[in-house]
Amino acid sequence: MNSRPFSSIILAAILCIQLFQLTVYGSDASSKLYIVYLGEKKHNDPKVVTASHYEMLTPLFGSEDEAGNSIVYSYKHGFSGFATMLNESQAQILSEMPDVISVTPNSKFTAHTTRSWDFLGLDYNSKDNGLLQKANYGEDIIIGVIDSGIWPESESFDATGYGLAPKRWRGICETGASFGASNCSNKIIGARWYAKDMSSRDLKGEYLSPRDGNGHGTHTASTAAGKAFIF
C-alpha cells in the first residue's frame, strides 16, 4: 500500500503598546495552524464551549470577529479545544494561559499499514477469542476512526442485516467528491472530512470527501468494525 502524507496577556507598558499590537494582534504571513488542547469540557452545550474559545482568543486578536476568523476547527463534544491560525508570539502567550494544557503546531504524518488484527489478537476464528466475546462482538458500539477516509463499497462495510444506528448517535454524513449521502448506511452511520490548512500538494491524489484515496483508512476501519469473514 502506498504511503502518503495525510493527510491543526496581556499587559504591556504604554511605550510598548504599538509593538505589542504588531506582533500579537491579527494573523499575518507568519501565522500557521496550531492545535490548542483545553482538556475536559466545562459546559455541556457545544455552543457555549465554542463561545469560550472565542473569548479566550479575543484578547490576542483585539476583537471577537478576528478571533472567530482565526479558528479553523472548534472541538466541543468529546473535549474542549480548537485549531487556530497563530503567529509564534500568539502561540507563546496562549500556551502560558492557566486553562491551556498544550499548544502544538499542526503536523503531517505518514500512514503505515500492518497486520493490525494479528497485533491486537483479534483472530475471529481462534478458539481463544475472549476479547471479542467480552466485547459482545461490538454490539451497539459506535467506533470513530480518524484516518485517510473509507471506501464504502468494500464488502467489509456491507450493511445487510444491520438495524438503525444507536439512538445516542448525533453525527452526520458529510458529502464531497465521489462520496454522496447514499454512501452512508446502517454500517457506516456517519462521515466527515477535514482539509483546511492543507495545501494542494498535500491533497494531490486524495478525495476532497470522506472517500479513502490510499486504502489506509479502509484497512483500519475494517480492522475495527469490518465483517468477520473478511479477516
Coordinates of C-alpha atoms in Angstrom, one line a residue:
M1 CA 0.0 0.0 0.0
N2 CA 1.3 3.4 -0.9
S3 CA 2.1 5.9 2.0
R4 CA 1.1 9.5 1.6
P5 CA 1.2 12.4 3.9
F6 CA -2.1 13.0 5.4
S7 CA -3.3 13.8 5.2
S8 CA -4.4 21.6 13.5
I9 CA -1.5 38.9 28.2
I10 CA -1.7 40.6 28.4
L11 CA -0.4 43.7 29.9
A12 CA 2.1 45.9 28.2
A13 CA 3.8 49.1 29.1
I14 CA 2.4 52.2 27.4
L15 CA 5.6 52.7 25.4
C16 CA 5.4 49.1 24.1
I17 CA 1.8 49.1 23.0
Q18 CA 2.4 49.6 19.3
L19 CA 5.0 46.9 19.1
F20 CA 2.7 44.6 21.1
Q21 CA -0.1 45.2 18.6
L22 CA 2.1 44.5 15.6
T23 CA 3.4 41.2 17.0
V24 CA 0.3 39.8 18.6
Y25 CA -2.9 41.2 17.2
G26 CA -4.1 39.7 13.9
S27 CA -2.7 36.8 11.9
D28 CA -0.2 37.5 9.2
A29 CA 2.1 35.7 6.7
S30 CA 4.0 34.1 9.5
S31 CA 0.9 32.5 11.0
K32 CA 0.4 28.8 10.9
L33 CA -2.1 26.3 12.3
Y34 CA -1.8 25.3 16.0
I35 CA -3.9 22.7 17.9
V36 CA -4.9 24.1 21.3
Y37 CA -6.0 21.4 23.9
L38 CA -8.0 22.6 26.9
G39 CA -8.9 19.2 28.3
E40 CA -12.3 18.3 29.7
K41 CA -15.3 20.4 28.6
K42 CA -16.6 22.8 31.2
H43 CA -20.0 23.1 29.5
N44 CA -22.4 20.6 28.1
D45 CA -23.7 23.0 25.4
P46 CA -21.4 22.8 22.4
K47 CA -22.3 26.5 21.5
V48 CA -21.1 27.6 24.9
V49 CA -17.9 25.6 24.5
T50 CA -17.2 27.3 21.2
A51 CA -18.0 30.7 22.7
S52 CA -15.4 30.1 25.4
H53 CA -12.9 29.5 22.6
Y54 CA -13.7 32.9 21.1
E55 CA -13.5 34.6 24.5
M56 CA -10.0 33.1 25.1
L57 CA -8.7 34.3 21.7
T58 CA -10.3 37.8 21.7
P59 CA -7.5 39.5 23.7
L60 CA -5.0 38.1 21.3
F61 CA -6.7 39.5 18.2
G62 CA -8.3 42.6 19.5
S63 CA -11.9 41.6 18.6
E64 CA -14.2 38.7 18.8
D65 CA -14.7 38.7 15.0
E66 CA -11.0 38.4 14.4
A67 CA -10.8 35.7 17.0
G68 CA -13.6 33.8 15.3
N69 CA -12.0 34.2 11.9
S70 CA -8.8 32.6 13.2
I71 CA -10.4 29.4 14.3
V72 CA -10.3 26.6 11.8
Y73 CA -11.9 23.9 13.8
S74 CA -13.6 24.0 17.3
Y75 CA -13.5 20.8 19.3
K76 CA -16.6 20.9 21.6
H77 CA -18.0 17.4 22.0
G78 CA -15.6 14.9 23.5
F79 CA -13.3 17.5 24.9
S80 CA -12.5 21.2 24.6
G81 CA -10.0 22.7 22.2
F82 CA -9.6 24.3 18.8
A83 CA -7.3 24.6 15.8
T84 CA -6.4 28.2 15.1
M85 CA -4.1 30.3 12.9
L86 CA -1.4 32.0 15.2
N87 CA 2.0 33.5 14.9
E88 CA 4.7 32.5 17.3
S89 CA 4.1 35.3 19.7
Q90 CA 0.4 34.5 20.0
A91 CA 1.1 30.8 20.4
Q92 CA 3.5 31.5 23.2
I93 CA 1.1 33.8 25.0
L94 CA -1.7 31.2 24.6
S95 CA 0.5 28.4 26.0
E96 CA 1.0 30.4 29.2
M97 CA -2.7 30.8 30.0
P98 CA -3.8 28.8 33.0
D99 CA -6.6 26.9 31.2
V100 CA -4.4 25.8 28.3
I101 CA -2.9 22.3 28.6
S102 CA -1.0 22.4 25.3
V103 CA -0.4 24.4 22.1
T104 CA 1.0 22.2 19.4
P105 CA 1.9 23.2 15.8
N106 CA -0.1 21.2 13.2
S107 CA 1.9 18.3 11.8
K108 CA 1.7 15.9 8.8
F109 CA 2.1 12.2 9.4
T110 CA 2.7 9.2 7.1
A111 CA 0.4 6.2 7.2
H112 CA 1.8 2.8 7.8
T113 CA -0.2 -0.4 7.3
T114 CA 0.4 -3.5 9.4
R115 CA -1.5 -6.7 10.1
S116 CA -3.4 -4.8 12.8
W117 CA -5.8 -7.6 13.8
D118 CA -3.0 -10.0 14.4
F119 CA -1.2 -7.5 16.6
L120 CA -4.4 -6.9 18.6
G121 CA -5.1 -10.6 19.0
L122 CA -8.5 -10.3 17.2
D123 CA -8.4 -13.6 15.3
Y124 CA -12.1 -14.3 14.9
N125 CA -11.6 -18.0 14.1
S126 CA -9.4 -18.6 17.1
K127 CA -10.8 -20.8 19.9
D128 CA -9.3 -18.3 22.3
N129 CA -11.1 -15.1 21.2
G130 CA -12.1 -13.9 24.7
L131 CA -11.6 -10.2 23.9
L132 CA -14.2 -10.3 21.1
Q133 CA -16.6 -12.3 23.3
K134 CA -16.2 -9.9 26.2
A135 CA -17.0 -7.0 23.9
N136 CA -20.1 -8.8 22.7
Y137 CA -18.6 -8.7 19.2
G138 CA -19.2 -4.9 19.1
E139 CA -22.9 -5.0 19.6
D140 CA -24.3 -1.4 19.8
I141 CA -20.8 0.1 19.8
I142 CA -20.1 3.3 17.8
I143 CA -16.5 3.4 16.5
G144 CA -14.9 6.6 15.3
V145 CA -11.9 6.3 13.0
I146 CA -9.7 9.3 12.2
D147 CA -7.7 8.3 9.1
S148 CA -7.4 8.7 5.4
G149 CA -11.1 8.0 4.8
I150 CA -13.2 5.0 3.9
W151 CA -14.1 3.0 0.7
P152 CA -17.8 2.4 1.4
E153 CA -18.2 -0.2 -1.4
S154 CA -15.8 -2.6 0.4
E155 CA -17.5 -5.8 1.4
S156 CA -16.2 -5.2 4.9
F157 CA -18.9 -2.5 5.3
D158 CA -21.9 -4.3 3.8
A159 CA -24.9 -3.1 5.9
T160 CA -27.0 -6.2 5.2
G161 CA -28.7 -7.3 8.4
Y162 CA -27.9 -4.2 10.4
G163 CA -30.5 -2.3 12.3
L164 CA -30.6 1.5 12.7
A165 CA -27.8 3.4 14.3
P166 CA -28.0 3.7 18.1
K167 CA -30.3 6.4 19.3
R168 CA -27.5 8.3 21.0
W169 CA -25.8 8.9 17.6
R170 CA -25.7 12.6 16.7
G171 CA -23.3 12.6 13.8
I172 CA -23.8 13.5 10.2
C173 CA -22.9 12.1 6.7
E174 CA -20.9 14.8 5.1
T175 CA -20.7 14.5 1.3
G176 CA -17.9 15.5 -1.1
A177 CA -16.0 14.3 -4.2
S178 CA -17.2 10.7 -5.1
F179 CA -19.0 10.4 -1.8
G180 CA -22.7 11.0 -1.5
A181 CA -25.3 10.6 1.2
S182 CA -26.1 7.1 -0.1
N183 CA -22.5 6.0 0.8
C184 CA -23.5 6.1 4.4
S185 CA -25.6 3.3 5.7
N186 CA -26.6 1.4 8.8
K187 CA -23.0 0.2 8.9
I188 CA -21.2 3.5 8.0
I189 CA -23.5 5.7 10.1
G190 CA -21.6 8.9 9.6
A191 CA -18.7 10.5 7.9
R192 CA -16.8 13.8 8.0
W193 CA -13.8 15.2 6.2
Y194 CA -11.3 17.9 7.1
A195 CA -8.9 19.6 4.7
K196 CA -8.5 23.2 5.9
D197 CA -4.9 24.4 6.1
M198 CA -3.8 21.6 3.7
S199 CA -2.0 22.6 0.5
S200 CA -3.0 21.3 -3.0
R201 CA 0.3 19.4 -2.9
D202 CA -0.6 17.6 0.3
L203 CA -4.0 16.7 -1.1
K204 CA -2.8 15.6 -4.5
G205 CA -4.4 12.2 -5.4
E206 CA -6.8 12.4 -2.4
Y207 CA -10.5 12.9 -2.5
L208 CA -12.0 16.1 -1.1
S209 CA -14.5 13.9 0.8
P210 CA -14.6 11.1 3.3
R211 CA -13.6 8.6 0.5
D212 CA -10.3 6.8 1.0
G213 CA -7.7 7.6 -1.6
N214 CA -4.9 5.3 -0.4
G215 CA -6.5 2.4 1.4
H216 CA -5.1 3.0 4.9
G217 CA -8.3 4.3 6.4
T218 CA -10.3 1.5 4.9
H219 CA -7.8 -1.0 6.3
T220 CA -8.0 0.4 9.9
A221 CA -11.8 0.9 9.8
S222 CA -12.3 -2.7 8.6
T223 CA -10.0 -4.0 11.3
A224 CA -12.0 -2.2 14.0
A225 CA -15.5 -2.8 12.6
G226 CA -15.4 -4.9 9.4
K227 CA -17.3 -8.1 8.8
A228 CA -15.7 -11.0 10.4
F229 CA -15.4 -13.2 7.3
I230 CA -13.1 -10.6 5.7
F231 CA -10.4 -11.4 8.3

